[in-house]
Coordinates of C-alpha atoms and ligand atoms in Angstrom, one line a residue:
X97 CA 0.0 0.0 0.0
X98 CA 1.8 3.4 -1.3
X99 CA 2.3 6.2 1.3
X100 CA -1.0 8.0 1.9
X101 CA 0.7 11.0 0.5
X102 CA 0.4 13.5 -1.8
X103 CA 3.8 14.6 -3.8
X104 CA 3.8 17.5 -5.5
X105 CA 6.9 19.3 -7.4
X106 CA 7.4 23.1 -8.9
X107 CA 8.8 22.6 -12.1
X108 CA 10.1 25.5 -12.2
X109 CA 12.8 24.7 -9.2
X110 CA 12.2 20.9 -9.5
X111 CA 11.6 21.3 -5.7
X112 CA 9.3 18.7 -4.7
X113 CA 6.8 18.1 -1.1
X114 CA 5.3 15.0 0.2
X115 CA 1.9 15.7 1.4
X116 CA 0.0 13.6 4.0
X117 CA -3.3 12.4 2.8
X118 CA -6.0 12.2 5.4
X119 CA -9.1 10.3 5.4
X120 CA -12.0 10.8 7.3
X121 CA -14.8 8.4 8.0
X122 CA -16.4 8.1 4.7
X123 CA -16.0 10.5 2.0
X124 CA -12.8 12.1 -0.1
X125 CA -9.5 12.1 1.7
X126 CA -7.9 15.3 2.1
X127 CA -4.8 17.0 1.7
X128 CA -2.6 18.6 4.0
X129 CA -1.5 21.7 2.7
X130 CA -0.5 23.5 6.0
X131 CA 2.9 23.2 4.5
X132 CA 2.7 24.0 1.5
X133 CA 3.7 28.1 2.5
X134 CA 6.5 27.5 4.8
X135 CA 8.0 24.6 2.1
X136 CA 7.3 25.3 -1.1
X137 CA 6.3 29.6 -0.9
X138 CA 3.2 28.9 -3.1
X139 CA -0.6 29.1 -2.3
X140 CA -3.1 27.7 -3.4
X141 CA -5.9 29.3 -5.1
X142 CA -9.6 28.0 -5.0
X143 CA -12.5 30.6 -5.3
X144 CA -15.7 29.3 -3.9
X145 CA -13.8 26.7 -2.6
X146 CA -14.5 23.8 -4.8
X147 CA -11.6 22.2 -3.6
X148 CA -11.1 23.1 -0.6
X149 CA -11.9 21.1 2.9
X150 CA -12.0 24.1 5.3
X151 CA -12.2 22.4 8.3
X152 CA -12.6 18.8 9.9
X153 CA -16.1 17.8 11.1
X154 CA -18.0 14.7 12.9
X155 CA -21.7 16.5 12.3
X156 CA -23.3 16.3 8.9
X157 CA -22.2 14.2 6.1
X158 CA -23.3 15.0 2.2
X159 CA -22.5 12.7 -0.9
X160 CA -23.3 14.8 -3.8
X161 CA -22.8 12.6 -6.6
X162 CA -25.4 9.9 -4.5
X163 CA -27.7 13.0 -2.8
X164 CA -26.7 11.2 0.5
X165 CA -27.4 13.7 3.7
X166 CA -26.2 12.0 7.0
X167 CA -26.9 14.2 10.5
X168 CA -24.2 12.5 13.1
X169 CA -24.6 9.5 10.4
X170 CA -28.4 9.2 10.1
X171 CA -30.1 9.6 6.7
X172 CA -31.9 12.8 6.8
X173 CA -35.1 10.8 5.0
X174 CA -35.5 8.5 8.4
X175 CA -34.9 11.9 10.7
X176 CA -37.8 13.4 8.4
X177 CA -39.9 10.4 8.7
X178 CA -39.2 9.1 12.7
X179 CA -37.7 12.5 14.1
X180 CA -38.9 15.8 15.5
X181 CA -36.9 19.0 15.1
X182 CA -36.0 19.3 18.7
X183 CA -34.4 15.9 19.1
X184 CA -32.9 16.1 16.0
X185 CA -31.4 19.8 17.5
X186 CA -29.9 17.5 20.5
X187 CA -28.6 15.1 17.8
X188 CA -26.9 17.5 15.7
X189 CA -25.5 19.5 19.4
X190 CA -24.2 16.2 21.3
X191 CA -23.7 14.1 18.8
X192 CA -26.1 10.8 19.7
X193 CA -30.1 10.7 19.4
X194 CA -31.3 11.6 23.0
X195 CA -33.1 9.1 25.5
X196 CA -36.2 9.6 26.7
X197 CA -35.4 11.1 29.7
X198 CA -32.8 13.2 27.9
X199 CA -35.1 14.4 25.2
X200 CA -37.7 15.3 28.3
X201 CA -34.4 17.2 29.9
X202 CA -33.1 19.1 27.0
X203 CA -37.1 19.9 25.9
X204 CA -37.3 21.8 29.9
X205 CA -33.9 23.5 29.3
X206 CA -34.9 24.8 26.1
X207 CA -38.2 26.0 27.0
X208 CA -36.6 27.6 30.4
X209 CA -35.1 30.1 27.4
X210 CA -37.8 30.8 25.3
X211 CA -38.5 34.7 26.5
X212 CA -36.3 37.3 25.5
X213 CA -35.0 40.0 27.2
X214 CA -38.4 42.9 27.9
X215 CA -35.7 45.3 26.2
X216 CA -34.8 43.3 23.3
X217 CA -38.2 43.7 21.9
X218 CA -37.5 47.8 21.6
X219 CA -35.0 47.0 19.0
X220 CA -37.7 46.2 16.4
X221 CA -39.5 49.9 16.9
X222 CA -35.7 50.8 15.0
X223 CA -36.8 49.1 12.0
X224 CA -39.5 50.3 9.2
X225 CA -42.7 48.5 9.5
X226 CA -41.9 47.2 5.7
X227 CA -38.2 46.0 6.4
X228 CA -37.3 43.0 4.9
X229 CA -37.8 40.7 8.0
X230 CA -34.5 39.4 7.6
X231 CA -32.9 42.5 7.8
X232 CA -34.9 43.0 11.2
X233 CA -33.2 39.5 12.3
X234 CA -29.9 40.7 11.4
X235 CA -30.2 43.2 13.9
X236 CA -32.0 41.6 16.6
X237 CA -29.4 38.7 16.7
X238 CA -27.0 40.4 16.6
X239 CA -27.8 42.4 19.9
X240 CA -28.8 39.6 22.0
X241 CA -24.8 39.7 22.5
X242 CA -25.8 42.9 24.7
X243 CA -28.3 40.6 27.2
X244 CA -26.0 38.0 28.1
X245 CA -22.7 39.1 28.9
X246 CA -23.2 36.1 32.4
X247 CA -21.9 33.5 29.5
X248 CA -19.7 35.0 26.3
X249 CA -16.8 33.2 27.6
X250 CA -16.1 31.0 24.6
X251 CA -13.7 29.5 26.2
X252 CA -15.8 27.8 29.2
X253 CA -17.8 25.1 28.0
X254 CA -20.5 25.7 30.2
X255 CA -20.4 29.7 28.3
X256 CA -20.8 27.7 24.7
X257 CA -23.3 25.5 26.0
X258 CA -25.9 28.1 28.0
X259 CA -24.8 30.1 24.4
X260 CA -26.0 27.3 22.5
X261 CA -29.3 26.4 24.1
X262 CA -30.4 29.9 24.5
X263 CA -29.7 30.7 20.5
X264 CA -31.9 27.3 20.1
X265 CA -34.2 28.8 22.2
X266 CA -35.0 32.6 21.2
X267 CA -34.5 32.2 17.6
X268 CA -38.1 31.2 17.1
X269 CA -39.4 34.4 19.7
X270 CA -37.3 36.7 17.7
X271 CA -38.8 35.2 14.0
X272 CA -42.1 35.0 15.1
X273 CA -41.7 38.7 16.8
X274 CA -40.7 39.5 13.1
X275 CA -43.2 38.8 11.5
X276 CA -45.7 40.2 13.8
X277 CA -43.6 43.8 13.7
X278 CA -44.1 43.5 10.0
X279 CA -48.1 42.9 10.3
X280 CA -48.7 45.4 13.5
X281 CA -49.6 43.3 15.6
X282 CA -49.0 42.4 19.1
X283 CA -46.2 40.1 20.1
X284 CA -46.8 36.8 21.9
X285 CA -45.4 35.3 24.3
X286 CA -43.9 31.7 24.2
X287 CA -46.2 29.2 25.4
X288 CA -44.0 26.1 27.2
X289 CA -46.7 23.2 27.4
X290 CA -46.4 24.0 23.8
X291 CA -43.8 21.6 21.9
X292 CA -40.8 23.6 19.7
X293 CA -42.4 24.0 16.3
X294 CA -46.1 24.4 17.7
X295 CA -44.9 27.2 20.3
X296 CA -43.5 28.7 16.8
X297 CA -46.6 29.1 15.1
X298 CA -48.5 29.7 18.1
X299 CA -46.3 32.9 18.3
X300 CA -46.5 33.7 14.8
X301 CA -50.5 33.0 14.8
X302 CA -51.8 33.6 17.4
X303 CA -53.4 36.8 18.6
X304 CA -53.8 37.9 22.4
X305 CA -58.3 38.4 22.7
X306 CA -58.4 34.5 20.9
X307 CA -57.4 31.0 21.8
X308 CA -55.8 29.7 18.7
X309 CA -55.0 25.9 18.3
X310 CA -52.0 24.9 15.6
X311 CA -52.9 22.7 13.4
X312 CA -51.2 19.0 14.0
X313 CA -50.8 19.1 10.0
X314 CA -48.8 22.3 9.6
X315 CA -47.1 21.8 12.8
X316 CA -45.7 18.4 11.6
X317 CA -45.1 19.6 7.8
X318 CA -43.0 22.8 9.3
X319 CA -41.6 20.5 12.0
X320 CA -40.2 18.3 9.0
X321 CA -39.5 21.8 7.1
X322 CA -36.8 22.4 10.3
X323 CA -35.1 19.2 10.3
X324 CA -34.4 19.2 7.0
X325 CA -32.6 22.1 6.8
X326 CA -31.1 22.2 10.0
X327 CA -27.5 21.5 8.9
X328 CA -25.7 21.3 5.8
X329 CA -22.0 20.4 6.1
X330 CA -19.9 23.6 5.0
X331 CA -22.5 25.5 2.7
X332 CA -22.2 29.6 2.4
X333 CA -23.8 30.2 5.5
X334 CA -22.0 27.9 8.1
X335 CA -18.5 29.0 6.7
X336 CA -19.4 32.5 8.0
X337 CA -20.1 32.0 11.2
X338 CA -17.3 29.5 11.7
X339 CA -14.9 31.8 10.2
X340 CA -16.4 34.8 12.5
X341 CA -16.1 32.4 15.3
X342 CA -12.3 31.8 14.5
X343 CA -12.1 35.3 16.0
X344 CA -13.4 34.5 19.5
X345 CA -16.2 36.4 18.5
X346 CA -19.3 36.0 20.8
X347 CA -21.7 32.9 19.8
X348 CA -24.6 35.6 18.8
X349 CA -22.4 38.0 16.6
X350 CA -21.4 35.0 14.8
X351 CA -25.2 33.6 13.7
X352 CA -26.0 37.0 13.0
X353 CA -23.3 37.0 10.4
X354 CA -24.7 33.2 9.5
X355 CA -28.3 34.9 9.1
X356 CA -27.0 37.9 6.9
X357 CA -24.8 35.2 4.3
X358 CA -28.3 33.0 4.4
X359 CA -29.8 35.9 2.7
X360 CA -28.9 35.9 -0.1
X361 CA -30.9 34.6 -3.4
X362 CA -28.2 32.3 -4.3
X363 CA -28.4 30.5 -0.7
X364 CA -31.1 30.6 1.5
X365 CA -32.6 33.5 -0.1
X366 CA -33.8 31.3 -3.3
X367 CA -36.9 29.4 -1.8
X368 CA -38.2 32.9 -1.6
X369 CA -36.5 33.5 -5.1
X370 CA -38.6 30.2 -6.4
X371 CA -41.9 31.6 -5.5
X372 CA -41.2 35.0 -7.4
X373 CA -40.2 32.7 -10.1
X374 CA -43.2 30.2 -10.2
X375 CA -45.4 33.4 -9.8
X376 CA -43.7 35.4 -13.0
X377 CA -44.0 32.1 -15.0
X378 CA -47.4 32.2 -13.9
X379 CA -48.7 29.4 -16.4
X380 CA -47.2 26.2 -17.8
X381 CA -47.5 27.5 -21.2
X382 CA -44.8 29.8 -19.9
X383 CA -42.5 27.2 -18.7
X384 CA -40.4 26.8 -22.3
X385 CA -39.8 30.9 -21.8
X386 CA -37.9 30.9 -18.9
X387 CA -36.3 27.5 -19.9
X388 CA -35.0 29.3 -22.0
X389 CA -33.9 32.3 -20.1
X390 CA -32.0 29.7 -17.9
X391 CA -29.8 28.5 -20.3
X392 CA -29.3 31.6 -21.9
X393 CA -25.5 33.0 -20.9
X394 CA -26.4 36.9 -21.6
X395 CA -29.4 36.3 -19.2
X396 CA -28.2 36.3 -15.6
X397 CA -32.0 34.7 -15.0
X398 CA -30.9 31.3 -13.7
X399 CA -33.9 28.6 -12.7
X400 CA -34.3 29.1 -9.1
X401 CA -34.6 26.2 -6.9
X402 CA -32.1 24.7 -9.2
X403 CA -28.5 23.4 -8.9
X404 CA -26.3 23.3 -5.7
X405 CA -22.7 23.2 -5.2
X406 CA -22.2 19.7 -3.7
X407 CA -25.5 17.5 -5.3
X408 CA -24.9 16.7 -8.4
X409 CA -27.8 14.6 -8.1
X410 CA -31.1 15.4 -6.4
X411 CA -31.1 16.7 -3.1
X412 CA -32.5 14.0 -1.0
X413 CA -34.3 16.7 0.7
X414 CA -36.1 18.2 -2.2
X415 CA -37.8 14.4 -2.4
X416 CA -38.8 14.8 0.9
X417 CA -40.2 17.9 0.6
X418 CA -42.0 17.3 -2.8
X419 CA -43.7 14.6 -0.9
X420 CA -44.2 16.8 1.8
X421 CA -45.7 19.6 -0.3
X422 CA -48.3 17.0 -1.9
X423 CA -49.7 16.1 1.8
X424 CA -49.8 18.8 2.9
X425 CA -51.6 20.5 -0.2
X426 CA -53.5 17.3 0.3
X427 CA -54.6 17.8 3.3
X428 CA -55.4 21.2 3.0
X429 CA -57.5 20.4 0.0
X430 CA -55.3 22.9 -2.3
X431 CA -53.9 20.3 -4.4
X432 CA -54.9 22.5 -7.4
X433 CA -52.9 24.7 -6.4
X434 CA -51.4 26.2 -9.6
X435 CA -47.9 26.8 -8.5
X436 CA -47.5 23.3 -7.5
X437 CA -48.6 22.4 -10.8
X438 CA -46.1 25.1 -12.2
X439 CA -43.4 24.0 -10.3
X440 CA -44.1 20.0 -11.1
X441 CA -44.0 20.8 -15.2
X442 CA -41.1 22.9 -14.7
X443 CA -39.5 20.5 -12.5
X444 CA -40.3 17.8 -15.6
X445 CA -39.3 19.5 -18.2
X446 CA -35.8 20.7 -17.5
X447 CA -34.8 17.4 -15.9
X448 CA -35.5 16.0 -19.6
X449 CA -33.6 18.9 -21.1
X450 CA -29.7 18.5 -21.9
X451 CA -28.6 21.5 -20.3
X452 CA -29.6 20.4 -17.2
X453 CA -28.6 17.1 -17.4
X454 CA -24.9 18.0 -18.6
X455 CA -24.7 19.8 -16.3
X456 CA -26.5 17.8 -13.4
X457 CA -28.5 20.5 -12.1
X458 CA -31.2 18.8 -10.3
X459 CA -34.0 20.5 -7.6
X460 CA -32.7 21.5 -4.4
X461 CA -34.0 22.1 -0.9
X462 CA -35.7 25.4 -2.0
X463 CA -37.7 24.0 -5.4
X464 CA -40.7 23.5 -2.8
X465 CA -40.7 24.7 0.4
X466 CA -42.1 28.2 -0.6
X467 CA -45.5 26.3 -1.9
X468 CA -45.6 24.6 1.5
X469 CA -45.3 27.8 3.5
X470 CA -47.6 29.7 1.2
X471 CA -49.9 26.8 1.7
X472 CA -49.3 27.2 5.6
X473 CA -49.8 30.8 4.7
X474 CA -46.7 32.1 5.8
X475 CA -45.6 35.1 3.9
X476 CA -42.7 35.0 1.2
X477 CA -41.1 37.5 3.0
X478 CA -40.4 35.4 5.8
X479 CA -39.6 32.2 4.1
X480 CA -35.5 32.7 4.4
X481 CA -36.0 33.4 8.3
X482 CA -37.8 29.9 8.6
X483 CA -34.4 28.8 7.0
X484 CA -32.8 30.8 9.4
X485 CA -34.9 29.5 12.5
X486 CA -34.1 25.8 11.6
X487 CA -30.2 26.4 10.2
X488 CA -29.7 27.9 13.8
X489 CA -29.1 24.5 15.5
X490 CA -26.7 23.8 13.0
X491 CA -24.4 26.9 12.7
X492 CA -24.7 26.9 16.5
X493 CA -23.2 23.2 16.8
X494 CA -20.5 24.0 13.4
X495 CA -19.9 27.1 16.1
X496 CA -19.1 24.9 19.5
X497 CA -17.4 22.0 17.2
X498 CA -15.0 24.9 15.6
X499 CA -14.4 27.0 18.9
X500 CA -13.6 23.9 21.3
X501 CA -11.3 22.6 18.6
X502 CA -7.8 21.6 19.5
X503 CA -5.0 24.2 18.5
X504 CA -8.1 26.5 17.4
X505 CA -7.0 29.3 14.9
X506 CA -8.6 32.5 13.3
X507 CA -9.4 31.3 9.7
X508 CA -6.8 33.8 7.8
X509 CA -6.6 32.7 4.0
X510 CA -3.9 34.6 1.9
X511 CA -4.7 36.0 -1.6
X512 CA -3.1 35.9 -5.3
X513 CA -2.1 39.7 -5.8
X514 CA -2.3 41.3 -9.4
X515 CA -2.2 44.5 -8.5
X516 CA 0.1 47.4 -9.0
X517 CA 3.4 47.3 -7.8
X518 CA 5.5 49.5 -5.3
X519 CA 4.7 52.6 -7.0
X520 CA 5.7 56.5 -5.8
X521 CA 3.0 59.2 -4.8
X522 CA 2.4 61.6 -7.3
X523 CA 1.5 65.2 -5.8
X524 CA -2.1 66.4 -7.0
X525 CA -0.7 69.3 -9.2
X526 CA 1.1 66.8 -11.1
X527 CA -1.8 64.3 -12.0
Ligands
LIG293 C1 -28.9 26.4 -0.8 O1 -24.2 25.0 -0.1 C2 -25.3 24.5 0.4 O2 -25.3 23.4 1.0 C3 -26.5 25.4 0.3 C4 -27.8 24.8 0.8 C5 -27.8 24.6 2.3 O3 -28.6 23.8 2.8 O4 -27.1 25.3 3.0 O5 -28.1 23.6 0.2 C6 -29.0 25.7 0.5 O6 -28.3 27.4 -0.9 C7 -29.4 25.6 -2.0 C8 -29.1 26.4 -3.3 C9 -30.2 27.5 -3.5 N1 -29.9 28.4 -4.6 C10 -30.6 28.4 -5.7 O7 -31.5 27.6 -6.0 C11 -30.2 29.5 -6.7 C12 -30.1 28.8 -8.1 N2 -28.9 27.9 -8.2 C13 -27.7 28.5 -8.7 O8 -27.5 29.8 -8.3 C14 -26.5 27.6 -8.5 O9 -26.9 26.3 -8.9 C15 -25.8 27.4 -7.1 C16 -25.4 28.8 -6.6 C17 -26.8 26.8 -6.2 C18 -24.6 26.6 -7.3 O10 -23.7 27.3 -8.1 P1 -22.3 26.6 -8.5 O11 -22.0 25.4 -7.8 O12 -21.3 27.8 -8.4 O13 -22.6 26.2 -10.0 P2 -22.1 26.9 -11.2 O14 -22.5 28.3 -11.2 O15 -20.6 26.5 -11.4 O16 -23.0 26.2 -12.4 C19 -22.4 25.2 -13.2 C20 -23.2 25.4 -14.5 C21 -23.0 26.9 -15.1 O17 -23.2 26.7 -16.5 P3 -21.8 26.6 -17.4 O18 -21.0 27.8 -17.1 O19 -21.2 25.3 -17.0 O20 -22.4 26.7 -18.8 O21 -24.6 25.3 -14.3 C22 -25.3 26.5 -14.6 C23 -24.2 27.6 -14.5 O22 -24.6 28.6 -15.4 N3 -26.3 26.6 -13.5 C24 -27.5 27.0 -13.8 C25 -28.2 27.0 -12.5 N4 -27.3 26.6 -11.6 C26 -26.1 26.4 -12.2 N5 -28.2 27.4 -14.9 C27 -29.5 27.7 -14.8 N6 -30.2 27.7 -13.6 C28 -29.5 27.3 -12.5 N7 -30.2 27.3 -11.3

């Protein structure tokens, strides 16, 4: 058996470096580079980091040619089908599904954290009734670091821990408190007796002069919604907050910076992105059109919903949620709902079309959740902080894996310069 190494040489010195290779559990092996400087005096240079392992990780798993998903190695379809979003949080934070008594314990914990700080809520009278909600969670995240200064010690496991459970915890008070900023009216309290996702949309429903019951359908359909997008291996999103927790920077700063990279149309901003696209196409006839537009270079229109980085097959959670989308327009007797339709010819027709399969672009996580929140009638405008609600369990356990690692460093990559060269000042009178 050869040397798991890697050896490379410069041809231009003929000086060569021997590599290790490392494996992980399953998956590609890596190579060492941390050398490479200090040997060799070369970078190496991978925008968007197609190449590039940035860290080393025990939590989420993704096989992209197979659409494999693996939280702490379980298959994200059984997790869907047997799990609830709060027990798959514990998973995805300490690593093993939780017992009974455990999964009572951690559901108490949580719920102890549910309430924000009275003075937290003032921040959202800053914002314009009409802000982009995610814009309004930004901000509100992002000052929580100003509540809890009894446990920013990231250094003190207990610190990440009480960090951890309380970002778990809030995130759905401050989404819910959102979207009832947005619509003018009151904020509601969380309601503990309540389970996670059900406390959710109690605070995002309900209204203070009228009992309001969730409904066990939409509650289990979001509840699925959270768990599959809870984690996500190394995506945009994650790589920010682990590279602005590389700078000891406080737990809540660091999500904050998670939410605002989420936002955006290319990450978790396209299952809002989808829904302005099924809505434009507005009829089957008009599928071929923006076909079209996809694959047309000089049009920067690309096929929302479609593609990803890592799958170059489908994203095992757009299955689930396809089939999740049918039950629960089933069940809400809206199965002729015509952007399901839309999105189920479109969805057809360009996986039988060339340039899509050339290039493997296959539905991703965001192809159908917008029609199943629309169908819960939650706004489009608040379908990338849903994201953000259930991707919160996973930055925050990236975050505690990153920041209790051993010989932790802040992530500091180097650059290929091309610009000018040492060059003298030149006085204004003589430019
Ligand atoms: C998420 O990373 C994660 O894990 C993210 C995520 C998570 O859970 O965290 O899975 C969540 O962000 C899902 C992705 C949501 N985004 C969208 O649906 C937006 C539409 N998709 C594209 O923007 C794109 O597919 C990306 C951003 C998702 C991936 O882009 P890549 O990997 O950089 O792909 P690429 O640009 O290199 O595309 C390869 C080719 C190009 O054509 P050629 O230059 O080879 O001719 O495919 C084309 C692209 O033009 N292409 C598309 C397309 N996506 C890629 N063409 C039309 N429509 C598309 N959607």
């Amino acid at each position: 058996m050869s040397k798991k190494t890697l050896t490379i040489r410069d041809n231009r010195t003929g000086k060569e470096l021997e590599l290790p290779i490392k494996e992980g559990t399953i998956g590609p092996p890596a190579v060492d580079i941390t050398s490479l400087y200090k040997e060799m005096g070369l970078f190496t240079l991978d925008p968007g980091f197609r190449s590039t392992a940035s860290c080393e990780s025990d939590i989420t798993y993704i096989d992209g040619p197979e659409g494999i998903l693996l939280y702490r190695g379980y298959p994200i379809e059984e997790l869907a089908e047997h799990s609830t979003f709060l027990e798959t949080s514990y998973l995805l934070m300490y690593g093993e599904l939780p017992s009974m008594e455990q999964c009572k314990g951690f559901h108490k914990v949580v719920s102890q954290h549910t309430m924000v700080h009275e003075q937290l809520l003032q921040f959202f009278s800053g914002f314009r009734r009409d802000a982009h909600p995610m814009s309004t969670m930004v901000g509100v995240v992002g000052a929580l670091s100003a509540f809890y200064h009894d446990s920013l010690d990231v250094h003190d496991p207990r610190h990440r821990e009480i960090s951890a459970i309380r970002m778990l915890a809030k995130i759905p008070t401050i989404a819910a408190a959102t979207y009832k900023y947005a619509i003018g009216q009151a904020f509601m309290y969380p309601q503990n007796k309540l389970q996670y996702t059900e406390n959710f949309l109690h605070m995002m429903f309900a209204v203070p002069c009228d009992d309001y019951e969730v409904s066990p359908v939409i509650s289990k359909a979001l509840d699925k919604i959270l768990i599959l997008h809870a984690d996500h291996e190394q995506n945009a999103s994650t790589s920010t907050v682990r590279l602005a927790g590389s700078s000891q920077a406080n737990p809540f700063a660091c999500i904050s910076a998670g939410i605002s990279s989420l936002w955006g149309p290319a990450h978790g901003g396209a299952n809002e992105a989808v829904l302005v696209m099924l809505r434009e196409i507005g009829s089957i006839d008009r599928i071929g059109e923006y076909i079209k537009k996809a694959k047309d270079k000089s049009d920067p229109f690309r096929l929302m919903g479609f593609g990803h980085r890592v799958y170059k097959n489908f994203d095992p959670r757009a299955k689930v949620m396809r089939k999740t989308a049918h039950e629960v327009l089933h069940e809400l007797g809206a199965e002729d709902n015509e952007l399901f339709k839309i999105a189920m010819e479109l969805e057809r027709i360009a996986l039988e079309d060339e340039y899509f399969i050339k290039r493997k672009l296959y539905p991703n996580v965001d192809f159908y959740t917008g029609i199943i929140l629309t169908a819960m009638n939650i706004p489009m405008n608040m379908f990338t902080v849903i994201f953000s609600v259930a991707r919160t369990v996973g930055w925050i356990s990236q975050w505690m894996e990153m920041i209790s690692e051993e010989g932790q460093a802040i992530g500091r990559p180097r650059q290929l310069y091309r610009g000018h060269e040492k060059r003298v000042y030149v006085p204004m009178e003589n430019r």
